[in-house]
PDB file of C-alpha atoms in Angstrom:
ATOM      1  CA  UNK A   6     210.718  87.908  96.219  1.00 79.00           C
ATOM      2  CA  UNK A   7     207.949  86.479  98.254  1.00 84.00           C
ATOM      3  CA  UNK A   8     208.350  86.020 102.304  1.00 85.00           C
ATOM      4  CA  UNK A   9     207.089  83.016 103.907  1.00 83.00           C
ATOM      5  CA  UNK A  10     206.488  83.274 108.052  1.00 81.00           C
ATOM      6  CA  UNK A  11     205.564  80.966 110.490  1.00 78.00           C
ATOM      7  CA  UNK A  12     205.204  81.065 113.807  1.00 74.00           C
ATOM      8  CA  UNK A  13     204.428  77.205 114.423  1.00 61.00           C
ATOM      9  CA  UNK A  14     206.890  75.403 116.489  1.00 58.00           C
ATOM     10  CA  UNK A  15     209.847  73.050 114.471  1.00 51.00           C
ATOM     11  CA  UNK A  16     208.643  70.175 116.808  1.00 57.00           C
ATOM     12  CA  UNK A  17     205.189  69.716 115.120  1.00 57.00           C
ATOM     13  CA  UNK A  18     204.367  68.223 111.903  1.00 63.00           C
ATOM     14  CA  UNK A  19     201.907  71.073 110.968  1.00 75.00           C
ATOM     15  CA  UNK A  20     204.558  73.774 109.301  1.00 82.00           C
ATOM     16  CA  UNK A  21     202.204  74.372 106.614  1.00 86.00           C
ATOM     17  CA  UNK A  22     204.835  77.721 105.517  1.00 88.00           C
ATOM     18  CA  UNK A  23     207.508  76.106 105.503  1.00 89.00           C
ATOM     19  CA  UNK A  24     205.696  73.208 103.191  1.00 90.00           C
ATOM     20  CA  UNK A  25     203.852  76.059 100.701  1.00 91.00           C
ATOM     21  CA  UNK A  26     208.179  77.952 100.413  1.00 91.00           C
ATOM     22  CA  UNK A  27     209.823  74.937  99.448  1.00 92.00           C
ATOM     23  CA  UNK A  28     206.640  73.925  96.844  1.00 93.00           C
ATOM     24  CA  UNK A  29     206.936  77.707  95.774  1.00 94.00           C
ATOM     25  CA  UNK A  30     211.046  77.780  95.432  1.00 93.00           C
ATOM     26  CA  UNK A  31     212.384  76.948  92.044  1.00 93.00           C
ATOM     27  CA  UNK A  32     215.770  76.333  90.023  1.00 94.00           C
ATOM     28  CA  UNK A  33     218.202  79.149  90.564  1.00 91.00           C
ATOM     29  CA  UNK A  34     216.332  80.344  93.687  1.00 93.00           C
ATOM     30  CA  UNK A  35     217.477  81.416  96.932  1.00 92.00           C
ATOM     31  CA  UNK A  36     216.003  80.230 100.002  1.00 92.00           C
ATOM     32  CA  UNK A  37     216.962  82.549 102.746  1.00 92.00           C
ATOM     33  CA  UNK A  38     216.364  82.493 107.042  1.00 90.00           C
ATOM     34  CA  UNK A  39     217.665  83.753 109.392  1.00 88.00           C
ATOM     35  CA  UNK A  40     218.538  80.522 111.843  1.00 85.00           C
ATOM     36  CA  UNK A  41     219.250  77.260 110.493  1.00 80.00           C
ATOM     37  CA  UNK A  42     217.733  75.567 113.779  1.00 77.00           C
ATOM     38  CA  UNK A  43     214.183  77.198 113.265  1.00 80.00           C
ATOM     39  CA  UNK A  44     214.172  75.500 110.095  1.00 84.00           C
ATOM     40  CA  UNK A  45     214.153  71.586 110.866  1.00 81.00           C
ATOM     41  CA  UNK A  46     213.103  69.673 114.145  1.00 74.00           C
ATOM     42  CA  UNK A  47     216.435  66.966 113.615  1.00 76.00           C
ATOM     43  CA  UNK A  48     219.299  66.386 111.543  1.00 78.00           C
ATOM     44  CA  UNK A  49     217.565  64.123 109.477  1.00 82.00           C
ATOM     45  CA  UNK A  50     214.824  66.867 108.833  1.00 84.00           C
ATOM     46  CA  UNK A  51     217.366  69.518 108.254  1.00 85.00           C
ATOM     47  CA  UNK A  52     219.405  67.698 105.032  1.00 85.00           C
ATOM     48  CA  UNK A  53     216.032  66.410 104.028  1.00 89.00           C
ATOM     49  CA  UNK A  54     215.164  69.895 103.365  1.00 91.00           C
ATOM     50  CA  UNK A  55     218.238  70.634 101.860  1.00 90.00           C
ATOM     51  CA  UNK A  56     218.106  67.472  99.790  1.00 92.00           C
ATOM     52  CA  UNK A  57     215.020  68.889  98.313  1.00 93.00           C
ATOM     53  CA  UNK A  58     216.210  72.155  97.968  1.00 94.00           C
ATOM     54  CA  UNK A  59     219.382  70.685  96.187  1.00 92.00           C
ATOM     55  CA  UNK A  60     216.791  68.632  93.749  1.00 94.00           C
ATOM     56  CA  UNK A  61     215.170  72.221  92.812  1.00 94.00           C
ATOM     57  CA  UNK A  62     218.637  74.038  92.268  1.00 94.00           C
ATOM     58  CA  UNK A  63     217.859  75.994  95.126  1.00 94.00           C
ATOM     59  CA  UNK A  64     220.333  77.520  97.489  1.00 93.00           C
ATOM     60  CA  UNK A  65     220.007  78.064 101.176  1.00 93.00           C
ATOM     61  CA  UNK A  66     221.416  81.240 102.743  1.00 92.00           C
ATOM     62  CA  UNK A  67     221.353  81.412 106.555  1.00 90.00           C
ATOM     63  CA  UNK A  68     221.929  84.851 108.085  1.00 91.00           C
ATOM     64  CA  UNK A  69     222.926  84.788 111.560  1.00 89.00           C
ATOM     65  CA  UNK A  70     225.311  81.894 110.890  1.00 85.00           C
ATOM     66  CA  UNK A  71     226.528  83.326 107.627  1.00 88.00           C
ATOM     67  CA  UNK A  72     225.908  79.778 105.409  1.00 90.00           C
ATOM     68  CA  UNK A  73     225.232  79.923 101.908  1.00 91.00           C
ATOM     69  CA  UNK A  74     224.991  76.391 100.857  1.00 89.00           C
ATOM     70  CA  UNK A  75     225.971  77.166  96.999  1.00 89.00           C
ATOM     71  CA  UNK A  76     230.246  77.179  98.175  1.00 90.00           C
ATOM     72  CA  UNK A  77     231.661  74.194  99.711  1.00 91.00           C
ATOM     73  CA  UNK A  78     232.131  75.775 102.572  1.00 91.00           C
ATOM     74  CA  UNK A  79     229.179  77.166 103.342  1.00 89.00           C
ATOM     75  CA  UNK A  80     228.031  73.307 103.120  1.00 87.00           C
ATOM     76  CA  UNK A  81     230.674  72.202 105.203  1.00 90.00           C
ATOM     77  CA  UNK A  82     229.276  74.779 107.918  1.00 87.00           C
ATOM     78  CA  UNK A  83     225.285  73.838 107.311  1.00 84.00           C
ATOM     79  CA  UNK A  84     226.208  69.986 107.552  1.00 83.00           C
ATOM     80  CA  UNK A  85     228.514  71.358 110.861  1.00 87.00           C
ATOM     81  CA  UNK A  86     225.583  73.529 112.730  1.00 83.00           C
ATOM     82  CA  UNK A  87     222.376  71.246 111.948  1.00 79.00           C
ATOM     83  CA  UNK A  88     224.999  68.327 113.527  1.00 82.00           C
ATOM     84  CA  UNK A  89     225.664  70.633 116.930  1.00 85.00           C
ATOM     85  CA  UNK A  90     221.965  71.703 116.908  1.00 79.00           C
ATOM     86  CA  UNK A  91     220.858  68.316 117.179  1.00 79.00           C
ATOM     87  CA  UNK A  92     223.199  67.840 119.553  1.00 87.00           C
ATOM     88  CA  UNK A  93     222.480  70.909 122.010  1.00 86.00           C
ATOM     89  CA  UNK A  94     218.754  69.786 121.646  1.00 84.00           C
ATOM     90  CA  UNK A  95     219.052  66.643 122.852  1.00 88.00           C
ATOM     91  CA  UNK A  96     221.753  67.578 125.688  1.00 93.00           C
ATOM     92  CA  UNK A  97     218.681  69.887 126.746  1.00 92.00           C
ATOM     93  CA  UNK A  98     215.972  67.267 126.715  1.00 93.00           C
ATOM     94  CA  UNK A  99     218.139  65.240 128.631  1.00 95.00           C
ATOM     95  CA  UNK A 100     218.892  68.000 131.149  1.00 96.00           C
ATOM     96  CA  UNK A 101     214.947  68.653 131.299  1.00 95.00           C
ATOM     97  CA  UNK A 102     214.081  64.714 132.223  1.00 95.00           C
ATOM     98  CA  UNK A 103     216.850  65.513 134.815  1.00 96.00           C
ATOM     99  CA  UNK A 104     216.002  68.724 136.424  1.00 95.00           C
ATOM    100  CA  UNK A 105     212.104  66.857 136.766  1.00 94.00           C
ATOM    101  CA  UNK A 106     213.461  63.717 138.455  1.00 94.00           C
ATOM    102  CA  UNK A 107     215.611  65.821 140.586  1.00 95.00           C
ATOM    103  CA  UNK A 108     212.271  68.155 141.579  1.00 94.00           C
ATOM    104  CA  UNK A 109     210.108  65.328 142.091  1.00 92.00           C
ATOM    105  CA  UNK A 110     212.710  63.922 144.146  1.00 94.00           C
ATOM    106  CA  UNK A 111     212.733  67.215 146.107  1.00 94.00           C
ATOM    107  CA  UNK A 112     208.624  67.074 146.588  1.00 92.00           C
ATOM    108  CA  UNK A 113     207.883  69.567 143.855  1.00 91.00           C
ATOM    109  CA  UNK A 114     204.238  68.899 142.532  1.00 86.00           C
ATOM    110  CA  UNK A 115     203.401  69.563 138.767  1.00 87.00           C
ATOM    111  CA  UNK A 116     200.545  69.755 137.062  1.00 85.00           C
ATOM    112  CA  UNK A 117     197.543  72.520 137.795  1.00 82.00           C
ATOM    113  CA  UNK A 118     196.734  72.992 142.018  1.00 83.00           C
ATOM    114  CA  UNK A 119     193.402  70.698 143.187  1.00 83.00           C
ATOM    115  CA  UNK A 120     190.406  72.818 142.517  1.00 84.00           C
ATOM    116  CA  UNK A 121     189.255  71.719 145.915  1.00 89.00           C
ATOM    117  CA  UNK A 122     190.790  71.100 149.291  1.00 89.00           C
ATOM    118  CA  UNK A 123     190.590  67.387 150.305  1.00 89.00           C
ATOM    119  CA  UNK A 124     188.198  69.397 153.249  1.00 92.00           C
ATOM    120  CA  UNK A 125     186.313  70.932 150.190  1.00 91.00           C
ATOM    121  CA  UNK A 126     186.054  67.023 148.748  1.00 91.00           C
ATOM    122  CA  UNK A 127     184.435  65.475 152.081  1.00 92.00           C
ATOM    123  CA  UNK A 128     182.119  68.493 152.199  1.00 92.00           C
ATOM    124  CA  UNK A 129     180.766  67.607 148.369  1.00 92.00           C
ATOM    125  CA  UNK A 130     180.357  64.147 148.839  1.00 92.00           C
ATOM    126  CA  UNK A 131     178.696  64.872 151.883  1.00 94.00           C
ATOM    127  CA  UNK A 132     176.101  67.538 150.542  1.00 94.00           C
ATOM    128  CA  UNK A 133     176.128  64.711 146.827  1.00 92.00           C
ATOM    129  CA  UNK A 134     175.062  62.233 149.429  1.00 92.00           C
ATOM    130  CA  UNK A 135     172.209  64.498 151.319  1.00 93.00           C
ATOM    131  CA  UNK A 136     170.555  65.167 147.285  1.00 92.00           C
ATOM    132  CA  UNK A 137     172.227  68.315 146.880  1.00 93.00           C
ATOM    133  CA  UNK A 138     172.164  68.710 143.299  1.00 93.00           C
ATOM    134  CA  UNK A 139     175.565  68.745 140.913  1.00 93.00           C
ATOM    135  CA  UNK A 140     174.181  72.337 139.759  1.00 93.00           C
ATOM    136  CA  UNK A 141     173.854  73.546 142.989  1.00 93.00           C
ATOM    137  CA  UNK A 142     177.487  72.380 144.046  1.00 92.00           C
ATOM    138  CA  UNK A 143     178.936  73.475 140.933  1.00 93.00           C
ATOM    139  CA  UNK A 144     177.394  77.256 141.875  1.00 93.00           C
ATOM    140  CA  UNK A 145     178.922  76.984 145.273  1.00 92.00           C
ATOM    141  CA  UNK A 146     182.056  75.729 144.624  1.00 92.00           C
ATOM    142  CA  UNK A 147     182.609  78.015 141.431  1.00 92.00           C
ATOM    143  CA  UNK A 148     183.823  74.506 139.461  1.00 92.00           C
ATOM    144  CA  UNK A 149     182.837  72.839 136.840  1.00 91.00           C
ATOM    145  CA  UNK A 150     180.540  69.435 136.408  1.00 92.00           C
ATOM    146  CA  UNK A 151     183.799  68.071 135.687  1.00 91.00           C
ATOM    147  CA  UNK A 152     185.531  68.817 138.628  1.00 90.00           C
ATOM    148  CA  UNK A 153     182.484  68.115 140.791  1.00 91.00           C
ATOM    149  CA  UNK A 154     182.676  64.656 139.144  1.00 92.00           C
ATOM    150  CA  UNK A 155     186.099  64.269 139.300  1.00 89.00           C
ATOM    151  CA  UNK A 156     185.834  65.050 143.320  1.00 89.00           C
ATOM    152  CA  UNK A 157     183.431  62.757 144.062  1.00 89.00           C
ATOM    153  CA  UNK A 158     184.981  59.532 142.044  1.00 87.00           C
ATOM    154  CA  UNK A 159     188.528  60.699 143.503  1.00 71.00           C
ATOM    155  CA  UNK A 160     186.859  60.094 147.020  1.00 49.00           C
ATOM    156  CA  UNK A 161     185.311  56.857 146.246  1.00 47.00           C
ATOM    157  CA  UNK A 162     189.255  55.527 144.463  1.00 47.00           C
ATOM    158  CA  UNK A 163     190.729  57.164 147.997  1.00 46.00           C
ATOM    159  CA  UNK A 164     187.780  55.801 150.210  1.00 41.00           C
ATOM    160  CA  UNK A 165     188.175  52.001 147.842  1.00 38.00           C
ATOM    161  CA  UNK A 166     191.725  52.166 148.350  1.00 40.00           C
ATOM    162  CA  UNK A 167     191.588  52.889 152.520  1.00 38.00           C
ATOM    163  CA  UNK A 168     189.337  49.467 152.798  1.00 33.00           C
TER     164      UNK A 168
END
Protein backbone atom coordinates (compact mmCIF):
# COMPACT_ATOMS: atom_id res chain seq x y z
CA UNK A 1 0.00 0.00 0.00
CA UNK A 2 1.55 3.32 -0.64
CA UNK A 3 -0.71 6.73 -0.60
CA UNK A 4 -0.14 9.30 -3.10
CA UNK A 5 -1.64 13.11 -2.18
CA UNK A 6 -1.81 16.11 -3.93
CA UNK A 7 -3.11 19.13 -3.32
CA UNK A 8 -2.41 20.80 -6.87
CA UNK A 9 -5.40 21.82 -8.76
CA UNK A 10 -6.81 19.19 -11.84
CA UNK A 11 -6.65 22.34 -14.12
CA UNK A 12 -2.78 22.56 -14.21
CA UNK A 13 -0.39 20.46 -15.97
CA UNK A 14 1.97 20.20 -12.90
CA UNK A 15 0.24 17.00 -10.95
CA UNK A 16 3.54 15.64 -10.33
CA UNK A 17 1.49 12.80 -7.66
CA UNK A 18 -0.70 11.89 -9.69
CA UNK A 19 2.24 11.31 -12.53
CA UNK A 20 4.81 9.42 -9.78
CA UNK A 21 1.02 6.80 -8.71
CA UNK A 22 0.31 5.82 -12.06
CA UNK A 23 4.42 5.24 -12.87
CA UNK A 24 4.36 3.41 -9.37
CA UNK A 25 0.94 1.21 -10.05
CA UNK A 26 1.48 -2.16 -11.55
CA UNK A 27 -0.45 -5.34 -13.01
CA UNK A 28 -3.06 -6.56 -10.60
CA UNK A 29 -3.04 -3.24 -8.68
CA UNK A 30 -5.69 -1.18 -7.38
CA UNK A 31 -5.79 2.39 -7.87
CA UNK A 32 -8.15 3.86 -5.39
CA UNK A 33 -9.69 7.86 -4.75
CA UNK A 34 -12.07 9.04 -3.42
CA UNK A 35 -13.74 11.41 -6.38
CA UNK A 36 -13.44 10.58 -9.87
CA UNK A 37 -13.56 14.46 -10.82
CA UNK A 38 -10.35 15.31 -8.69
CA UNK A 39 -8.67 12.92 -10.78
CA UNK A 40 -8.70 14.39 -14.49
CA UNK A 41 -9.21 18.09 -15.73
CA UNK A 42 -11.63 16.65 -19.01
CA UNK A 43 -13.08 13.66 -20.35
CA UNK A 44 -10.38 13.12 -22.55
CA UNK A 45 -7.91 13.27 -19.49
CA UNK A 46 -10.07 11.07 -17.42
CA UNK A 47 -10.14 7.71 -19.98
CA UNK A 48 -6.61 8.65 -20.80
CA UNK A 49 -5.82 7.78 -17.35
CA UNK A 50 -7.84 4.91 -17.36
CA UNK A 51 -6.46 3.82 -20.70
CA UNK A 52 -3.17 3.67 -19.00
CA UNK A 53 -4.32 2.17 -16.06
CA UNK A 54 -6.10 -0.53 -18.28
CA UNK A 55 -2.49 -1.03 -20.18
CA UNK A 56 -0.93 -1.82 -16.53
CA UNK A 57 -3.84 -4.26 -15.42
CA UNK A 58 -4.70 -1.82 -12.99
CA UNK A 59 -8.13 -1.22 -11.59
CA UNK A 60 -9.67 2.01 -10.50
CA UNK A 61 -11.92 2.07 -7.42
CA UNK A 62 -13.72 5.36 -6.72
CA UNK A 63 -15.25 5.73 -3.25
CA UNK A 64 -17.79 8.29 -3.00
CA UNK A 65 -19.30 7.20 -6.33
CA UNK A 66 -18.91 3.53 -5.58
CA UNK A 67 -17.00 2.61 -9.25
CA UNK A 68 -14.73 -0.14 -9.47
CA UNK A 69 -13.72 -0.22 -13.02
CA UNK A 70 -12.78 -4.16 -12.96
CA UNK A 71 -17.07 -5.11 -13.51
CA UNK A 72 -18.80 -3.83 -16.46
CA UNK A 73 -20.72 -1.89 -14.60
CA UNK A 74 -18.63 -0.15 -12.63
CA UNK A 75 -17.20 0.96 -16.24
CA UNK A 76 -20.42 1.77 -17.48
CA UNK A 77 -20.73 4.24 -14.35
CA UNK A 78 -16.88 5.74 -14.68
CA UNK A 79 -17.48 6.30 -18.56
CA UNK A 80 -21.20 7.83 -17.15
CA UNK A 81 -19.73 10.35 -14.28
CA UNK A 82 -16.36 11.61 -16.07
CA UNK A 83 -19.17 12.36 -19.15
CA UNK A 84 -21.58 14.53 -16.54
CA UNK A 85 -18.44 16.00 -14.87
CA UNK A 86 -17.32 17.43 -17.95
CA UNK A 87 -20.47 18.50 -18.49
CA UNK A 88 -21.28 20.34 -15.03
CA UNK A 89 -17.76 21.96 -15.55
CA UNK A 90 -18.34 23.50 -18.50
CA UNK A 91 -22.15 24.52 -17.65
CA UNK A 92 -20.17 26.38 -14.73
CA UNK A 93 -17.58 28.13 -16.83
CA UNK A 94 -20.22 29.20 -18.92
CA UNK A 95 -22.32 30.48 -16.01
CA UNK A 96 -19.01 32.29 -14.68
CA UNK A 97 -18.37 34.28 -18.25
CA UNK A 98 -22.10 35.09 -17.58
CA UNK A 99 -22.41 36.22 -14.08
CA UNK A 100 -19.02 38.68 -15.20
CA UNK A 101 -20.76 40.16 -18.26
CA UNK A 102 -23.83 40.59 -16.28
CA UNK A 103 -21.60 42.51 -13.29
CA UNK A 104 -19.72 44.52 -15.61
CA UNK A 105 -22.86 45.38 -17.15
CA UNK A 106 -24.11 46.40 -13.67
CA UNK A 107 -20.74 48.73 -13.04
CA UNK A 108 -18.99 46.21 -10.86
CA UNK A 109 -15.11 46.87 -11.07
CA UNK A 110 -12.62 43.87 -10.80
CA UNK A 111 -9.33 43.67 -10.36
CA UNK A 112 -7.30 45.12 -7.06
CA UNK A 113 -8.67 49.05 -5.88
CA UNK A 114 -6.13 52.05 -7.39
CA UNK A 115 -3.38 52.42 -4.90
CA UNK A 116 -3.92 56.11 -5.31
CA UNK A 117 -6.84 58.45 -5.71
CA UNK A 118 -6.84 60.17 -9.16
CA UNK A 119 -6.35 63.41 -6.39
CA UNK A 120 -3.35 61.32 -4.99
CA UNK A 121 -2.11 60.98 -8.96
CA UNK A 122 -2.17 64.92 -9.74
CA UNK A 123 -0.46 65.48 -6.39
CA UNK A 124 2.64 62.97 -7.55
CA UNK A 125 3.06 64.26 -10.79
CA UNK A 126 2.98 67.51 -9.38
CA UNK A 127 5.66 67.00 -6.52
CA UNK A 128 7.67 64.35 -9.80
CA UNK A 129 7.55 67.59 -11.68
CA UNK A 130 8.93 70.08 -8.72
CA UNK A 131 12.27 67.21 -8.34
CA UNK A 132 10.74 65.46 -5.61
CA UNK A 133 12.49 62.31 -5.71
CA UNK A 134 10.68 58.68 -6.58
CA UNK A 135 12.14 57.59 -3.00
CA UNK A 136 10.77 60.29 -1.32
CA UNK A 137 7.19 59.77 -2.93
CA UNK A 138 7.33 56.19 -2.53
CA UNK A 139 7.91 56.95 1.55
CA UNK A 140 4.96 59.24 1.49
CA UNK A 141 2.64 57.50 -0.36
CA UNK A 142 3.51 54.02 1.34
CA UNK A 143 3.70 52.46 -2.56
CA UNK A 144 5.96 50.99 -4.38
CA UNK A 145 8.46 52.36 -7.37
CA UNK A 146 6.08 50.51 -9.36
CA UNK A 147 3.09 52.11 -8.52
CA UNK A 148 4.76 55.52 -8.39
CA UNK A 149 5.67 54.71 -12.02
CA UNK A 150 2.65 53.35 -12.96
CA UNK A 151 0.87 56.79 -11.60
CA UNK A 152 2.80 59.00 -13.33
CA UNK A 153 2.69 57.19 -17.01
CA UNK A 154 -1.20 56.59 -16.28
CA UNK A 155 -1.39 60.52 -16.10
CA UNK A 156 0.60 61.21 -19.10
CA UNK A 157 -1.87 58.13 -21.31
CA UNK A 158 -5.00 60.18 -19.48
CA UNK A 159 -3.38 63.72 -20.01
CA UNK A 160 -2.26 62.26 -24.11
CA UNK A 161 -5.62 61.03 -24.48
CA UNK A 162 -7.57 64.56 -23.17
CA UNK A 163 -5.46 66.52 -26.09
Amino acid sequence: DRVFQEKQSARTDEREQLQLCLDYVRDGDSLVITKLDRLARSTRDLLNIMRRLEDKHVKLVVLDQQIDTSTPTGMLLFTMLGAIATFENDLRKDRQVQGIELAKRKGIKFGRKHSLTEEQVQEVKAKRDQGIKILDLMTEYKISKASIYRALSNECATRSKLT
